[in-house]
Amino acid sequence: MAASGPWHWLRADPRHGQITTLALLLAYGLGWLAFDVTAAQVLVTVATAIAVQRLADWWADRPPASGARSALISSPRCLLLRTDSLLLAAAAAAALSAPRA
């Protein structure tokens, strides 16, 4: 009997569990602990990390799906940077999610 549904998705790749855990912790921090991070900063940080990873995948001629997962794992670390500047938040996300040689 083949497994299906969310449990199959979570078990298919360990990064899926990491992404889910990080998303739940972020929601908990923003919703219940009142983290001092705006929705705009979250959006800019995650979008920049994914865009930089996509660009790197395109440049290296790699499939984009794996890189997007890596970007979703690394982008929450950028939210630890306390800044009111969305440009600085984007720069941090770009630097952290840029692939290493």
Short mmCIF file of C-alpha atoms in Angstrom, two decimals:
data_model
loop_
_atom_site.label_atom_id
_atom_site.label_comp_id
_atom_site.label_asym_id
_atom_site.label_seq_id
_atom_site.Cartn_x
_atom_site.Cartn_y
_atom_site.Cartn_z
CA MET A 1 0.00 0.00 0.00
CA ALA A 2 1.52 3.29 -1.10
CA ALA A 3 1.66 6.12 1.42
CA SER A 4 0.00 9.34 0.41
CA GLY A 5 -0.95 12.67 1.87
CA PRO A 6 1.11 15.01 4.03
CA TRP A 7 3.04 12.25 5.82
CA HIS A 8 4.37 10.94 2.52
CA TRP A 9 5.42 14.45 1.54
CA LEU A 10 7.20 14.96 4.88
CA ARG A 11 9.01 11.63 4.65
CA ALA A 12 9.98 12.03 0.98
CA ASP A 13 12.80 14.47 1.76
CA PRO A 14 14.24 15.48 5.16
CA ARG A 15 14.21 19.12 4.03
CA HIS A 16 10.41 19.04 3.93
CA GLY A 17 10.37 18.42 7.68
CA GLN A 18 12.88 21.22 8.24
CA ILE A 19 10.84 23.65 6.14
CA THR A 20 7.63 22.71 7.97
CA THR A 21 9.27 23.07 11.39
CA LEU A 22 10.79 26.44 10.52
CA ALA A 23 7.48 27.71 9.15
CA LEU A 24 5.64 26.62 12.30
CA LEU A 25 8.27 28.22 14.54
CA LEU A 26 8.08 31.45 12.54
CA ALA A 27 4.27 31.48 12.79
CA TYR A 28 4.50 30.81 16.54
CA GLY A 29 7.06 33.57 16.99
CA LEU A 30 5.11 36.12 14.99
CA GLY A 31 1.66 35.18 16.28
CA TRP A 32 2.13 34.33 19.94
CA LEU A 33 5.52 35.66 20.99
CA ALA A 34 5.16 38.94 19.08
CA PHE A 35 8.55 38.84 17.37
CA ASP A 36 9.55 42.28 16.22
CA VAL A 37 9.70 41.30 12.54
CA THR A 38 7.31 42.75 10.00
CA ALA A 39 5.49 40.73 7.38
CA ALA A 40 7.29 42.82 4.75
CA GLN A 41 10.68 41.76 6.11
CA VAL A 42 9.64 38.09 6.10
CA LEU A 43 8.37 38.40 2.53
CA VAL A 44 11.46 40.26 1.26
CA THR A 45 13.85 37.88 3.00
CA VAL A 46 12.23 34.67 1.75
CA ALA A 47 11.62 36.02 -1.77
CA THR A 48 15.21 37.23 -2.08
CA ALA A 49 16.62 33.92 -0.87
CA ILE A 50 14.51 31.98 -3.37
CA ALA A 51 15.33 34.39 -6.22
CA VAL A 52 19.09 34.22 -5.57
CA GLN A 53 18.99 30.44 -5.37
CA ARG A 54 16.95 30.25 -8.60
CA LEU A 55 19.44 32.50 -10.34
CA ALA A 56 22.32 30.33 -9.16
CA ASP A 57 20.52 27.17 -10.27
CA TRP A 58 19.86 28.71 -13.68
CA TRP A 59 23.48 29.84 -13.97
CA ALA A 60 24.78 26.37 -13.07
CA ASP A 61 22.13 24.63 -15.21
CA ARG A 62 20.69 22.68 -12.24
CA PRO A 63 17.06 21.77 -11.59
CA PRO A 64 15.49 24.54 -9.48
CA ALA A 65 13.43 22.46 -7.05
CA SER A 66 16.30 21.39 -4.81
CA GLY A 67 17.71 24.90 -4.56
CA ALA A 68 14.34 26.36 -3.61
CA ARG A 69 14.14 23.96 -0.66
CA SER A 70 17.61 24.99 0.46
CA ALA A 71 16.65 28.67 0.21
CA LEU A 72 13.55 28.06 2.34
CA ILE A 73 15.76 26.46 4.99
CA SER A 74 18.42 29.17 5.02
CA SER A 75 16.18 32.25 4.78
CA PRO A 76 14.76 32.10 8.35
CA ARG A 77 18.27 32.61 9.71
CA CYS A 78 18.28 36.01 8.04
CA LEU A 79 15.27 37.01 10.12
CA LEU A 80 17.54 37.02 13.16
CA LEU A 81 19.04 40.21 11.73
CA ARG A 82 17.18 43.03 13.45
CA THR A 83 16.90 45.84 10.95
CA ASP A 84 14.30 48.30 9.74
CA SER A 85 15.91 48.39 6.30
CA LEU A 86 14.32 46.03 3.79
CA LEU A 87 17.36 46.54 1.54
CA LEU A 88 19.68 45.27 4.27
CA ALA A 89 17.35 42.33 4.91
CA ALA A 90 17.42 41.47 1.19
CA ALA A 91 21.22 41.79 1.09
CA ALA A 92 21.59 39.45 4.06
CA ALA A 93 19.25 36.91 2.47
CA ALA A 94 21.17 37.12 -0.82
CA ALA A 95 24.51 36.64 0.92
CA LEU A 96 23.32 33.73 3.02
CA SER A 97 21.55 31.86 0.24
CA ALA A 98 24.18 32.34 -2.44
CA PRO A 99 25.68 28.93 -3.22
CA ARG A 100 29.19 28.21 -2.02
CA ALA A 101 31.78 26.86 -4.41
#
